[in-house]
Amino acid sequence: MFPRPLTPLAAPNGAEPLGRALRRAPLGRARAGLGGPPLLLPSMLMFAVIVASSGLLLMIERGILAEMKPLPLHPPNREDAVWRGTVPRPGRLSLDAGDSDLQVRQDVRNRTLRAVCGQPGMPRDPWDLPVGQRRTLLRHILVNDRYRFLYCYVPKVACSNWKRVLKVLAGVLDNVDVRLKMDHRSDLVFLADLRPDEIRYRLQHYFKFLFVRDPLERLLSAYRNKFGEIREYQQRYGAEIVRRYRAGAGPSPAGDDVTFPEFLRYLVDEDPERMNEHWMPVYHLCQPCAVHYDFVGSYERLEADANQVLEWVRAPPHVRFPARQAWYRPASPESLHYHLCSAPRALLQDVLPKYILDFSLFAYPLPNVTREACHK
């Protein structure tokens, strides 16, 4: 059924408890959006979100949620669609009634998103956002006009394969199995490429979706890929991280041996709104309050969710989501557990607030790195 919420991080002796640290951790400053009311910050909502999502998880665990009528992914009428900004369309995809895990996960996400995004002062569309946040958002939403959908891509959540699918649907590639180095910009249309009136029309009328992943598993995947394989990232980011956080590193480190704790220290000092897209929180990449997504898919059930989306948008039957390559070894829960248990817990306490909305909004439990769990 649904994953059992794990025990939160325990604070070291004399340290501030994690819950208190999360509630008071600053994630940015309040800003007004183009004449609108001041935007509520993630830090202002953090405690409410944690309480709301934890309560839902507890309800699930006790079997209470199963007795409640779930919110539909696509509201059945215009009145119910107000908070989502979505008008129902014929032929919409419904969930398999027998897939209770997906039903519960989507229900938790929908309810939590509604609770948080319905707060006064929260952005209701991209023009409520500060210019920098809006620019980031529009640069991450891909457009397909033929099949009328918008996809917010999140690096390290199968976005390269989704871009292959979009290129096949656009007629640029013959099929998703064509072997070539992925160009992440050419032959793709982004919302940022369009005029404001064109953007508004598509946001109102197109099917909108994104895919998410356990926040820390996504960070580990980015760390392994970018600092273990990509020379450009080793030189641009790795060398600076080593210079900054490793004693006696020297003036010109190679940057190809960044440790995971060093990477976490770097993230602690970074402004989430200015992070590289591969480790920027999903909340800042896709702005799920400003854009009312019809579907939030999971990396954990990638193939099933992706094919569900393709069916919903009525993609041709021969267009399928690419199968995972046999050689690919994603960051596993076991590997993540090892890396987290090897990192100082105080460091994790400082990193988690930057991703707390990704945990809460998308129903991922906080990591269990208590001494007992790490010694198992």
Short mmCIF file of C-alpha atoms in Angstrom, two decimals:
data_model
loop_
_atom_site.label_atom_id
_atom_site.label_comp_id
_atom_site.label_asym_id
_atom_site.label_seq_id
_atom_site.Cartn_x
_atom_site.Cartn_y
_atom_site.Cartn_z
CA MET A 1 0.00 0.00 0.00
CA PHE A 2 1.32 3.49 0.70
CA PRO A 3 4.83 3.81 2.14
CA ARG A 4 4.81 4.10 5.90
CA PRO A 5 6.06 7.52 7.11
CA LEU A 6 9.56 7.06 8.41
CA THR A 7 10.95 8.29 11.71
CA PRO A 8 12.25 11.85 11.29
CA LEU A 9 15.84 12.74 11.86
CA ALA A 10 16.82 12.67 15.49
CA ALA A 11 18.79 15.67 16.70
CA PRO A 12 22.24 15.10 18.18
CA ASN A 13 22.63 15.69 21.90
CA GLY A 14 22.15 19.36 22.63
CA ALA A 15 21.11 20.17 19.05
CA GLU A 16 17.86 21.74 18.01
CA PRO A 17 15.20 19.15 17.08
CA LEU A 18 14.68 18.76 13.35
CA GLY A 19 11.03 19.79 13.40
CA ARG A 20 11.93 23.07 15.09
CA ALA A 21 14.83 23.61 12.70
CA LEU A 22 12.57 23.08 9.70
CA ARG A 23 9.95 25.47 11.00
CA ARG A 24 12.35 28.32 11.51
CA ALA A 25 14.65 27.71 8.54
CA PRO A 26 14.61 30.64 6.09
CA LEU A 27 13.99 29.70 2.47
CA GLY A 28 13.82 33.16 1.01
CA ARG A 29 12.24 36.56 1.45
CA ALA A 30 8.64 37.66 0.87
CA ARG A 31 8.08 39.35 -2.44
CA ALA A 32 5.13 40.93 -4.13
CA GLY A 33 4.16 39.65 -7.55
CA LEU A 34 3.53 42.43 -10.09
CA GLY A 35 1.10 44.44 -8.03
CA GLY A 36 -0.39 41.44 -6.26
CA PRO A 37 -0.35 40.69 -2.54
CA PRO A 38 2.87 39.57 -0.91
CA LEU A 39 3.59 35.94 -1.67
CA LEU A 40 3.65 33.48 1.19
CA LEU A 41 7.03 31.84 1.43
CA PRO A 42 7.77 28.14 1.69
CA SER A 43 9.22 28.84 5.13
CA MET A 44 5.95 30.46 6.25
CA LEU A 45 3.95 27.46 5.07
CA MET A 46 6.40 24.78 6.12
CA PHE A 47 4.86 23.80 9.41
CA ALA A 48 1.32 23.76 8.02
CA VAL A 49 2.38 21.63 5.08
CA ILE A 50 4.20 19.12 7.27
CA VAL A 51 1.22 18.85 9.61
CA ALA A 52 -1.21 18.48 6.69
CA SER A 53 0.77 15.86 4.81
CA SER A 54 1.69 13.95 7.97
CA GLY A 55 -1.96 13.89 8.97
CA LEU A 56 -2.95 12.46 5.61
CA LEU A 57 -0.26 9.81 5.81
CA LEU A 58 -1.48 8.86 9.26
CA MET A 59 -5.04 8.63 7.94
CA ILE A 60 -3.84 6.36 5.17
CA GLU A 61 -1.96 4.16 7.61
CA ARG A 62 -5.08 3.75 9.74
CA GLY A 63 -7.28 3.00 6.77
CA ILE A 64 -9.40 6.13 7.19
CA LEU A 65 -8.68 7.59 3.78
CA ALA A 66 -9.92 4.45 2.04
CA GLU A 67 -13.43 5.27 3.31
CA MET A 68 -13.35 8.81 1.90
CA LYS A 69 -14.40 9.72 -1.62
CA PRO A 70 -11.14 10.63 -3.40
CA LEU A 71 -10.70 13.88 -5.28
CA PRO A 72 -10.65 13.21 -9.04
CA LEU A 73 -7.48 13.93 -10.93
CA HIS A 74 -9.57 15.81 -13.48
CA PRO A 75 -12.51 17.61 -11.85
CA PRO A 76 -15.89 16.51 -13.21
CA ASN A 77 -17.33 19.96 -13.81
CA ARG A 78 -16.30 23.56 -14.24
CA GLU A 79 -17.20 24.56 -10.67
CA ASP A 80 -15.01 21.83 -9.18
CA ALA A 81 -12.24 22.79 -11.59
CA VAL A 82 -11.85 26.34 -10.29
CA TRP A 83 -8.94 25.60 -7.94
CA ARG A 84 -7.17 23.61 -10.64
CA GLY A 85 -7.99 26.02 -13.44
CA THR A 86 -8.85 22.99 -15.57
CA VAL A 87 -11.86 22.54 -17.81
CA PRO A 88 -12.76 18.87 -18.33
CA ARG A 89 -12.24 17.46 -21.80
CA PRO A 90 -13.80 14.43 -23.48
CA GLY A 91 -11.83 11.23 -23.42
CA ARG A 92 -9.92 12.04 -20.28
CA LEU A 93 -7.95 9.23 -18.73
CA SER A 94 -9.25 7.76 -15.51
CA LEU A 95 -7.22 5.81 -13.01
CA ASP A 96 -7.53 2.07 -12.77
CA ALA A 97 -9.88 1.50 -9.86
CA GLY A 98 -7.79 -1.45 -8.79
CA ASP A 99 -4.59 0.56 -8.45
CA SER A 100 -5.15 1.63 -4.86
CA ASP A 101 -1.55 2.78 -4.31
CA LEU A 102 -1.74 5.27 -7.17
CA GLN A 103 -5.21 6.39 -6.09
CA VAL A 104 -3.97 7.13 -2.58
CA ARG A 105 -0.75 8.85 -3.68
CA GLN A 106 -2.58 11.11 -6.14
CA ASP A 107 -5.23 11.85 -3.54
CA VAL A 108 -2.59 12.89 -0.98
CA ARG A 109 -0.83 15.08 -3.52
CA ASN A 110 -4.03 16.71 -4.73
CA ARG A 111 -5.26 17.44 -1.21
CA THR A 112 -1.92 18.79 -0.03
CA LEU A 113 -1.51 20.96 -3.12
CA ARG A 114 -5.02 22.29 -2.68
CA ALA A 115 -4.44 23.07 1.00
CA VAL A 116 -1.16 24.90 0.40
CA CYS A 117 -1.96 26.61 -2.89
CA GLY A 118 -5.33 27.78 -1.62
CA GLN A 119 -3.70 29.96 1.03
CA PRO A 120 -4.21 33.74 0.60
CA GLY A 121 -1.31 35.36 -1.20
CA MET A 122 -0.10 32.21 -2.93
CA PRO A 123 0.55 32.59 -6.68
CA ARG A 124 -2.36 31.57 -8.87
CA ASP A 125 -0.62 31.90 -12.23
CA PRO A 126 2.91 32.60 -13.50
CA TRP A 127 2.30 36.35 -13.60
CA ASP A 128 1.94 36.38 -9.84
CA LEU A 129 5.58 35.27 -9.59
CA PRO A 130 8.65 37.52 -9.38
CA VAL A 131 10.38 37.87 -12.73
CA GLY A 132 13.24 35.49 -11.95
CA GLN A 133 10.95 32.71 -10.71
CA ARG A 134 8.66 33.12 -13.72
CA ARG A 135 11.61 32.95 -16.10
CA THR A 136 12.81 29.70 -14.52
CA LEU A 137 9.32 28.21 -14.73
CA LEU A 138 8.65 29.12 -18.37
CA ARG A 139 12.05 27.78 -19.40
CA HIS A 140 11.15 24.39 -17.92
CA ILE A 141 7.73 23.87 -19.48
CA LEU A 142 7.77 22.12 -22.84
CA VAL A 143 4.92 22.58 -25.31
CA ASN A 144 3.29 20.17 -27.73
CA ASP A 145 0.60 21.92 -29.75
CA ARG A 146 -0.46 18.92 -31.83
CA TYR A 147 -1.47 16.89 -28.79
CA ARG A 148 -2.20 19.92 -26.62
CA PHE A 149 -0.11 19.27 -23.55
CA LEU A 150 2.49 21.01 -21.39
CA TYR A 151 5.23 19.10 -19.60
CA CYS A 152 7.37 20.64 -16.86
CA TYR A 153 10.65 18.80 -17.04
CA VAL A 154 12.59 18.04 -13.88
CA PRO A 155 16.23 17.00 -14.40
CA LYS A 156 17.06 13.56 -13.00
CA VAL A 157 13.41 12.47 -13.27
CA ALA A 158 13.57 10.85 -16.73
CA CYS A 159 13.36 14.19 -18.51
CA SER A 160 15.70 13.08 -21.32
CA ASN A 161 13.34 10.25 -22.21
CA TRP A 162 10.36 12.58 -22.12
CA LYS A 163 12.18 14.92 -24.50
CA ARG A 164 12.70 11.96 -26.83
CA VAL A 165 8.97 11.32 -26.72
CA LEU A 166 8.23 14.96 -27.54
CA LYS A 167 10.61 14.83 -30.51
CA VAL A 168 8.92 11.67 -31.81
CA LEU A 169 5.50 13.30 -31.45
CA ALA A 170 6.84 16.35 -33.33
CA GLY A 171 8.14 14.13 -36.15
CA VAL A 172 11.78 15.01 -35.50
CA LEU A 173 12.73 11.45 -34.48
CA ASP A 174 11.40 8.24 -36.02
CA ASN A 175 11.16 6.47 -32.68
CA VAL A 176 12.31 6.76 -29.09
CA ASP A 177 15.05 4.14 -29.55
CA VAL A 178 17.09 6.18 -32.03
CA ARG A 179 20.66 6.30 -30.75
CA LEU A 180 21.95 9.84 -30.58
CA LYS A 181 23.25 12.29 -28.03
CA MET A 182 20.28 14.14 -26.66
CA ASP A 183 20.15 17.84 -27.52
CA HIS A 184 18.09 19.32 -24.73
CA ARG A 185 17.20 22.51 -26.62
CA SER A 186 16.88 21.94 -30.37
CA ASP A 187 13.55 20.89 -31.91
CA LEU A 188 11.74 21.59 -28.65
CA VAL A 189 9.31 24.42 -27.87
CA PHE A 190 9.30 26.01 -24.42
CA LEU A 191 6.65 28.29 -22.96
CA ALA A 192 9.37 30.92 -22.65
CA ASP A 193 9.52 31.01 -26.48
CA LEU A 194 5.91 32.21 -26.74
CA ARG A 195 4.09 35.51 -26.30
CA PRO A 196 2.17 36.15 -23.04
CA ASP A 197 -1.23 35.65 -24.71
CA GLU A 198 -0.03 32.35 -26.23
CA ILE A 199 1.26 31.24 -22.84
CA ARG A 200 -2.03 32.05 -21.11
CA TYR A 201 -4.07 30.18 -23.71
CA ARG A 202 -2.01 27.02 -23.34
CA LEU A 203 -1.98 27.15 -19.56
CA GLN A 204 -5.77 27.39 -19.60
CA HIS A 205 -6.58 24.80 -22.26
CA TYR A 206 -3.77 22.23 -22.41
CA PHE A 207 -3.23 19.12 -20.31
CA LYS A 208 -0.38 19.83 -17.86
CA PHE A 209 1.81 17.31 -16.08
CA LEU A 210 5.16 16.78 -14.37
CA PHE A 211 7.05 13.86 -12.86
CA VAL A 212 8.62 13.88 -9.40
CA ARG A 213 11.05 11.73 -7.44
CA ASP A 214 12.17 11.30 -3.84
CA PRO A 215 14.05 14.59 -3.29
CA LEU A 216 17.18 13.09 -1.74
CA GLU A 217 17.31 10.23 -4.24
CA ARG A 218 17.20 12.86 -6.99
CA LEU A 219 20.09 14.72 -5.32
CA LEU A 220 22.14 11.53 -5.10
CA SER A 221 21.47 10.79 -8.76
CA ALA A 222 22.63 14.29 -9.74
CA TYR A 223 25.73 13.97 -7.55
CA ARG A 224 26.74 10.60 -9.04
CA ASN A 225 26.13 11.66 -12.62
CA LYS A 226 27.48 15.20 -12.69
CA PHE A 227 30.52 14.78 -10.44
CA GLY A 228 31.32 11.21 -11.38
CA GLU A 229 30.92 11.38 -15.17
CA ILE A 230 30.60 14.91 -16.59
CA ARG A 231 33.87 16.81 -16.94
CA GLU A 232 32.12 20.12 -17.46
CA TYR A 233 30.42 19.85 -14.07
CA GLN A 234 33.60 18.72 -12.38
CA GLN A 235 35.39 21.83 -13.65
CA ARG A 236 32.55 24.30 -13.17
CA TYR A 237 31.12 23.13 -9.85
CA GLY A 238 33.32 20.36 -8.47
CA ALA A 239 36.53 22.39 -8.37
CA GLU A 240 34.78 25.24 -6.56
CA ILE A 241 33.17 22.88 -4.05
CA VAL A 242 36.54 21.29 -3.22
CA ARG A 243 38.22 24.70 -2.88
CA ARG A 244 35.46 25.92 -0.62
CA TYR A 245 34.94 22.95 1.67
CA ARG A 246 38.10 20.83 1.73
CA ALA A 247 41.03 21.89 3.87
CA GLY A 248 44.32 22.04 2.00
CA ALA A 249 42.70 21.55 -1.41
CA GLY A 250 45.03 23.93 -3.20
CA PRO A 251 44.15 26.59 -5.77
CA SER A 252 43.40 24.28 -8.75
CA PRO A 253 41.66 21.05 -7.73
CA ALA A 254 40.39 18.77 -10.48
CA GLY A 255 36.89 18.62 -9.01
CA ASP A 256 36.43 14.96 -9.92
CA ASP A 257 36.45 13.61 -6.37
CA VAL A 258 33.75 15.67 -4.63
CA THR A 259 32.35 13.76 -1.67
CA PHE A 260 28.62 13.59 -0.98
CA PRO A 261 28.94 15.54 2.31
CA GLU A 262 30.87 18.26 0.45
CA PHE A 263 28.06 18.42 -2.10
CA LEU A 264 25.51 18.75 0.72
CA ARG A 265 27.53 21.56 2.31
CA TYR A 266 27.48 23.35 -1.03
CA LEU A 267 23.68 22.99 -1.22
CA VAL A 268 23.28 24.42 2.29
CA ASP A 269 25.01 27.62 1.17
CA GLU A 270 23.10 27.91 -2.12
CA ASP A 271 19.96 29.99 -2.70
CA PRO A 272 17.34 27.48 -3.99
CA GLU A 273 16.11 29.96 -6.58
CA ARG A 274 19.59 30.24 -8.11
CA MET A 275 20.63 26.60 -7.99
CA ASN A 276 21.60 24.58 -11.03
CA GLU A 277 18.47 22.94 -12.43
CA HIS A 278 19.77 19.44 -11.62
CA TRP A 279 19.49 20.09 -7.88
CA MET A 280 17.02 22.97 -7.76
CA PRO A 281 13.89 21.97 -5.78
CA VAL A 282 10.94 20.90 -7.94
CA TYR A 283 8.86 23.56 -6.21
CA HIS A 284 11.02 26.28 -7.77
CA LEU A 285 11.36 24.56 -11.16
CA CYS A 286 7.68 23.88 -11.79
CA GLN A 287 5.78 26.18 -9.36
CA PRO A 288 2.86 23.81 -8.67
CA CYS A 289 0.75 26.61 -7.21
CA ALA A 290 1.17 28.99 -10.14
CA VAL A 291 0.59 26.21 -12.67
CA HIS A 292 -2.31 23.89 -11.91
CA TYR A 293 -1.06 20.52 -13.07
CA ASP A 294 -3.59 17.88 -14.07
CA PHE A 295 -1.29 14.97 -13.27
CA VAL A 296 1.79 14.44 -11.10
CA GLY A 297 3.59 11.25 -12.08
CA SER A 298 6.14 9.35 -10.01
CA TYR A 299 9.61 8.16 -10.93
CA GLU A 300 8.90 5.14 -8.74
CA ARG A 301 6.23 3.97 -11.20
CA LEU A 302 7.61 5.74 -14.23
CA GLU A 303 6.58 3.42 -17.04
CA ALA A 304 2.98 2.99 -15.88
CA ASP A 305 2.46 6.71 -15.20
CA ALA A 306 4.16 7.76 -18.44
CA ASN A 307 2.07 5.42 -20.56
CA GLN A 308 -1.00 6.66 -18.74
CA VAL A 309 -0.15 10.21 -19.79
CA LEU A 310 0.47 9.13 -23.41
CA GLU A 311 -2.94 7.45 -23.48
CA TRP A 312 -4.57 10.53 -22.00
CA VAL A 313 -3.15 12.89 -24.65
CA ARG A 314 -4.08 10.36 -27.36
CA ALA A 315 -0.57 9.82 -28.61
CA PRO A 316 -0.33 7.33 -31.51
CA PRO A 317 -0.18 3.69 -30.37
CA HIS A 318 3.35 3.24 -31.72
CA VAL A 319 4.68 6.01 -29.46
CA ARG A 320 5.71 4.52 -26.15
CA PHE A 321 7.83 5.69 -23.28
CA PRO A 322 11.44 4.43 -23.63
CA ALA A 323 12.34 1.37 -21.62
CA ARG A 324 15.16 1.75 -19.14
CA GLN A 325 18.49 0.69 -20.61
CA ALA A 326 19.88 -2.59 -19.23
CA TRP A 327 23.16 -0.91 -18.28
CA TYR A 328 21.52 1.92 -16.34
CA ARG A 329 21.79 1.67 -12.57
CA PRO A 330 19.64 4.34 -10.87
CA ALA A 331 20.31 5.55 -7.36
CA SER A 332 18.70 2.89 -5.19
CA PRO A 333 17.08 3.32 -1.77
CA GLU A 334 19.91 1.21 -0.34
CA SER A 335 22.58 3.43 -1.89
CA LEU A 336 20.76 6.55 -0.68
CA HIS A 337 20.51 5.11 2.84
CA TYR A 338 24.25 4.41 2.85
CA HIS A 339 25.17 7.93 1.71
CA LEU A 340 22.78 9.60 4.15
CA CYS A 341 23.98 7.53 7.08
CA SER A 342 27.56 8.42 6.15
CA ALA A 343 26.84 12.15 6.23
CA PRO A 344 26.76 14.23 9.43
CA ARG A 345 23.19 14.42 10.70
CA ALA A 346 23.57 18.10 11.50
CA LEU A 347 24.37 18.65 7.82
CA LEU A 348 21.20 16.85 6.76
CA GLN A 349 19.23 19.03 9.15
CA ASP A 350 20.50 22.06 7.26
CA VAL A 351 19.80 20.62 3.80
CA LEU A 352 16.28 19.29 4.34
CA PRO A 353 14.54 22.69 4.76
CA LYS A 354 15.47 23.61 1.19
CA TYR A 355 13.53 20.59 -0.11
CA ILE A 356 10.79 20.32 2.51
CA LEU A 357 8.02 21.39 0.12
CA ASP A 358 9.10 18.72 -2.35
CA PHE A 359 8.79 16.13 0.41
CA SER A 360 5.44 17.39 1.65
CA LEU A 361 3.63 18.42 -1.53
CA PHE A 362 4.49 15.20 -3.34
CA ALA A 363 4.02 12.82 -0.39
CA TYR A 364 7.58 11.61 0.19
CA PRO A 365 8.57 10.67 3.74
CA LEU A 366 11.54 12.27 5.44
CA PRO A 367 14.59 9.99 5.61
CA ASN A 368 15.10 7.71 8.59
CA VAL A 369 18.74 8.12 9.60
CA THR A 370 18.46 7.55 13.29
CA ARG A 371 21.34 5.63 14.86
CA GLU A 372 19.17 2.54 15.08
CA ALA A 373 18.19 2.66 11.40
CA CYS A 374 21.75 3.30 10.21
CA HIS A 375 23.17 0.37 12.17
CA LYS A 376 20.77 -2.18 10.73
#
